Amino acid sequence: KAAQRDPQQQPRSDERAARAALDLDEELRPGKTVEPKDGLAAAIAIDVSGSMDEKVAGRDGQKEPKIDIARRAALDLVDQFVSYARGHQDEPVLLGVYEFSRRRGEADCRPVVAMGPPDRERAAAAIARLDADGGTPIGQAMITAKRALDETGLTRRHLLVVTDGENTDGVAPDRVALAIGKRPDAERPSIYFVAFDIEANRFSRVRDAGGLV
């Protein structure tokens, strides 16, 4: 009805959506051209927002901070890539670990282990130091991780997000997943969400956009 009263309202809204889509597409564009080569690259982005400091039922039903659950989940993922690298020593395997939260004076998504061959001890030490504080910019973390994967040039790419909740800052993760799905095949990573302490349907749009939750 409002659009009927103001014929210009809908076009303006569509215009803003189109501009936002173009801006997001530009953000997802690789920063430089890298010669593609066969291999596997993975980026694990871990939610370290303030809500991760809250306590919920964890192991054996005992209350524990959600950041501890996230640490275990992330380390399980690291172990999978370490195991894969050991079994495929004839191909490049790279892994980067990132933390994300909205904090003043800091990037929304920050590397804690730079992209390189999987190293469990190094990853475990970095993950143990994670500290919960700030907002939850899930979409921006996905953009940063995707661009880090682009820089590897490896042909098989995996973007994994460990989080407890809803995006509170920046672009929504479902919009990013949808935009990634429209990128050329060569730069399109598989997207996985390891989510806990939240209803699964909260990520239904991410799933609809091609992510595995």
Short mmCIF file of C-alpha atoms in Angstrom, two decimals:
data_model
loop_
_atom_site.label_atom_id
_atom_site.label_comp_id
_atom_site.label_asym_id
_atom_site.label_seq_id
_atom_site.Cartn_x
_atom_site.Cartn_y
_atom_site.Cartn_z
CA LYS A 1 0.00 0.00 0.00
CA ALA A 2 2.81 2.38 0.87
CA ALA A 3 4.44 1.67 -2.47
CA GLN A 4 1.13 2.38 -4.21
CA ARG A 5 0.94 5.76 -2.49
CA ASP A 6 4.51 6.61 -3.48
CA PRO A 7 5.48 5.07 -6.86
CA GLN A 8 9.07 6.22 -6.35
CA GLN A 9 9.52 4.32 -3.09
CA GLN A 10 9.94 0.85 -4.61
CA PRO A 11 12.40 1.88 -7.32
CA ARG A 12 14.54 3.66 -4.74
CA SER A 13 14.54 0.52 -2.60
CA ASP A 14 15.50 -1.63 -5.60
CA GLU A 15 18.23 0.84 -6.47
CA ARG A 16 19.72 0.61 -2.97
CA ALA A 17 19.61 -3.19 -3.11
CA ALA A 18 21.35 -3.20 -6.48
CA ARG A 19 24.07 -0.85 -5.21
CA ALA A 20 24.56 -2.99 -2.10
CA ALA A 21 24.89 -6.12 -4.26
CA LEU A 22 27.49 -4.40 -6.43
CA ASP A 23 29.45 -3.26 -3.38
CA LEU A 24 29.41 -6.78 -1.95
CA ASP A 25 30.49 -8.27 -5.26
CA GLU A 26 33.41 -5.84 -5.32
CA GLU A 27 34.41 -6.80 -1.77
CA LEU A 28 34.43 -10.47 -2.74
CA ARG A 29 36.53 -9.93 -5.85
CA PRO A 30 40.09 -11.31 -5.46
CA GLY A 31 42.63 -8.61 -4.75
CA LYS A 32 45.11 -10.00 -7.27
CA THR A 33 45.32 -12.70 -9.91
CA VAL A 34 47.00 -15.88 -8.68
CA GLU A 35 47.90 -18.77 -10.95
CA PRO A 36 45.58 -21.67 -10.01
CA LYS A 37 47.12 -24.94 -8.90
CA ASP A 38 45.71 -28.20 -7.58
CA GLY A 39 45.48 -28.41 -3.82
CA LEU A 40 43.28 -27.77 -0.80
CA ALA A 41 42.99 -24.55 1.20
CA ALA A 42 40.81 -24.00 4.28
CA ALA A 43 40.00 -20.99 6.43
CA ILE A 44 38.44 -21.44 9.87
CA ALA A 45 36.77 -18.30 11.26
CA ILE A 46 35.96 -18.44 14.97
CA ASP A 47 33.39 -16.20 16.65
CA VAL A 48 34.98 -14.37 19.61
CA SER A 49 32.16 -11.88 20.21
CA GLY A 50 31.04 -10.98 23.73
CA SER A 51 28.24 -13.56 23.82
CA MET A 52 30.86 -16.30 23.62
CA ASP A 53 31.73 -15.52 27.23
CA GLU A 54 28.30 -16.71 28.40
CA LYS A 55 28.05 -20.10 30.07
CA VAL A 56 25.89 -22.93 28.72
CA ALA A 57 25.69 -26.68 29.28
CA GLY A 58 28.79 -28.25 27.76
CA ARG A 59 30.54 -31.52 28.42
CA ASP A 60 28.58 -33.85 30.72
CA GLY A 61 25.96 -31.14 31.12
CA GLN A 62 28.32 -28.93 33.10
CA LYS A 63 28.18 -25.16 32.55
CA GLU A 64 31.11 -23.72 30.66
CA PRO A 65 31.84 -20.61 28.57
CA LYS A 66 30.76 -20.94 24.96
CA ILE A 67 34.23 -19.85 23.88
CA ASP A 68 35.53 -23.15 25.30
CA ILE A 69 33.05 -25.09 23.16
CA ALA A 70 34.13 -23.04 20.13
CA ARG A 71 37.78 -23.78 20.87
CA ARG A 72 37.11 -27.53 20.89
CA ALA A 73 35.05 -27.36 17.70
CA ALA A 74 37.75 -25.34 15.93
CA LEU A 75 40.52 -27.68 17.07
CA ASP A 76 38.50 -30.66 15.83
CA LEU A 77 38.40 -28.98 12.42
CA VAL A 78 42.14 -28.31 12.55
CA ASP A 79 42.74 -31.99 13.32
CA GLN A 80 40.77 -33.02 10.23
CA PHE A 81 42.98 -30.88 7.98
CA VAL A 82 46.16 -32.05 9.72
CA SER A 83 45.06 -35.64 9.11
CA TYR A 84 44.23 -34.90 5.48
CA ALA A 85 47.63 -33.27 4.91
CA ARG A 86 49.44 -36.30 6.36
CA GLY A 87 47.53 -38.60 4.04
CA HIS A 88 48.07 -36.43 0.96
CA GLN A 89 51.68 -35.36 1.12
CA ASP A 90 51.87 -35.18 -2.66
CA GLU A 91 49.55 -32.13 -2.82
CA PRO A 92 49.58 -28.66 -1.25
CA VAL A 93 47.34 -28.29 1.81
CA LEU A 94 47.01 -24.88 3.47
CA LEU A 95 45.08 -23.82 6.57
CA GLY A 96 44.45 -20.41 8.12
CA VAL A 97 42.69 -19.72 11.43
CA TYR A 98 40.91 -16.42 12.10
CA GLU A 99 39.00 -14.81 14.95
CA PHE A 100 36.15 -12.37 14.37
CA SER A 101 34.32 -9.76 16.44
CA ARG A 102 33.47 -6.06 16.13
CA ARG A 103 35.97 -4.16 18.31
CA ARG A 104 36.98 -0.54 18.14
CA GLY A 105 40.29 0.01 16.43
CA GLU A 106 40.57 -3.57 15.12
CA ALA A 107 39.65 -5.33 11.90
CA ASP A 108 36.45 -7.36 12.16
CA CYS A 109 38.27 -10.57 11.18
CA ARG A 110 41.86 -11.13 12.28
CA PRO A 111 44.30 -13.96 11.50
CA VAL A 112 45.54 -15.89 14.54
CA VAL A 113 47.35 -18.49 12.41
CA ALA A 114 48.46 -17.29 9.00
CA MET A 115 47.63 -19.42 5.97
CA GLY A 116 50.17 -22.21 5.74
CA PRO A 117 50.64 -25.98 6.12
CA PRO A 118 48.38 -27.33 8.93
CA ASP A 119 50.23 -27.22 12.26
CA ARG A 120 48.23 -28.57 15.20
CA GLU A 121 50.50 -27.31 17.97
CA ARG A 122 50.61 -23.79 16.59
CA ALA A 123 46.85 -23.74 16.00
CA ALA A 124 46.10 -25.15 19.47
CA ALA A 125 48.23 -22.47 21.14
CA ALA A 126 46.55 -19.68 19.15
CA ILE A 127 43.04 -21.02 19.75
CA ALA A 128 43.72 -21.31 23.50
CA ARG A 129 44.48 -17.57 23.60
CA LEU A 130 41.14 -16.51 22.07
CA ASP A 131 39.28 -13.92 24.15
CA ALA A 132 35.55 -13.12 23.91
CA ASP A 133 34.50 -9.48 23.44
CA GLY A 134 32.61 -7.29 20.97
CA GLY A 135 29.88 -7.63 18.33
CA THR A 136 29.28 -10.40 15.80
CA PRO A 137 30.21 -9.53 12.17
CA ILE A 138 29.73 -12.99 10.64
CA GLY A 139 29.32 -11.74 7.08
CA GLN A 140 32.49 -9.68 7.19
CA ALA A 141 34.41 -12.66 8.55
CA MET A 142 33.23 -14.69 5.57
CA ILE A 143 34.43 -12.00 3.17
CA THR A 144 37.87 -11.83 4.80
CA ALA A 145 38.24 -15.62 4.86
CA LYS A 146 37.12 -15.94 1.24
CA ARG A 147 39.71 -13.40 0.10
CA ALA A 148 42.42 -15.23 2.07
CA LEU A 149 41.48 -18.42 0.23
CA ASP A 150 41.66 -16.56 -3.09
CA GLU A 151 45.26 -15.60 -2.38
CA THR A 152 46.31 -19.27 -2.14
CA GLY A 153 45.35 -20.01 -5.74
CA LEU A 154 44.51 -23.59 -4.72
CA THR A 155 41.62 -25.16 -6.55
CA ARG A 156 39.70 -26.74 -3.64
CA ARG A 157 38.66 -24.22 -1.00
CA HIS A 158 36.74 -24.54 2.25
CA LEU A 159 35.39 -21.71 4.39
CA LEU A 160 34.35 -22.80 7.88
CA VAL A 161 32.62 -20.61 10.47
CA VAL A 162 32.31 -21.52 14.16
CA THR A 163 29.67 -19.35 15.86
CA ASP A 164 27.00 -19.28 18.53
CA GLY A 165 24.61 -16.86 17.02
CA GLU A 166 23.07 -14.10 15.06
CA ASN A 167 24.94 -11.53 13.00
CA THR A 168 24.88 -8.19 14.87
CA ASP A 169 27.23 -6.05 12.78
CA GLY A 170 27.81 -5.49 9.09
CA VAL A 171 26.48 -7.48 6.16
CA ALA A 172 24.33 -10.58 6.87
CA PRO A 173 25.98 -13.99 6.32
CA ASP A 174 23.18 -15.23 4.04
CA ARG A 175 23.79 -12.28 1.71
CA VAL A 176 27.50 -13.07 1.63
CA ALA A 177 26.83 -16.78 0.99
CA LEU A 178 24.48 -15.86 -1.86
CA ALA A 179 27.03 -13.45 -3.36
CA ILE A 180 29.81 -16.05 -3.08
CA GLY A 181 27.56 -18.49 -4.92
CA LYS A 182 27.46 -16.08 -7.85
CA ARG A 183 31.23 -15.77 -8.13
CA PRO A 184 33.13 -17.78 -10.79
CA ASP A 185 33.55 -21.48 -10.00
CA ALA A 186 37.32 -21.16 -9.63
CA GLU A 187 37.03 -18.82 -6.63
CA ARG A 188 33.93 -20.28 -4.97
CA PRO A 189 34.68 -22.06 -1.65
CA SER A 190 32.48 -24.63 0.02
CA ILE A 191 30.86 -22.97 3.04
CA TYR A 192 30.31 -24.74 6.37
CA PHE A 193 28.77 -23.39 9.58
CA VAL A 194 29.40 -25.08 12.93
CA ALA A 195 26.70 -23.38 15.00
CA PHE A 196 25.63 -24.10 18.56
CA ASP A 197 23.34 -22.70 21.29
CA ILE A 198 21.04 -21.33 18.59
CA GLU A 199 18.06 -22.64 16.65
CA ALA A 200 19.09 -24.26 13.38
CA ASN A 201 16.50 -22.33 11.40
CA ARG A 202 18.36 -19.12 12.19
CA PHE A 203 20.79 -20.17 9.46
CA SER A 204 18.17 -21.42 7.01
CA ARG A 205 18.99 -18.63 4.54
CA VAL A 206 22.68 -19.54 4.66
CA ARG A 207 21.68 -23.13 3.88
CA ASP A 208 19.41 -21.95 1.07
CA ALA A 209 22.35 -20.01 -0.38
CA GLY A 210 24.43 -23.19 -0.57
CA GLY A 211 26.10 -23.39 2.85
CA LEU A 212 26.19 -26.54 4.98
CA VAL A 213 25.05 -25.87 8.57
#
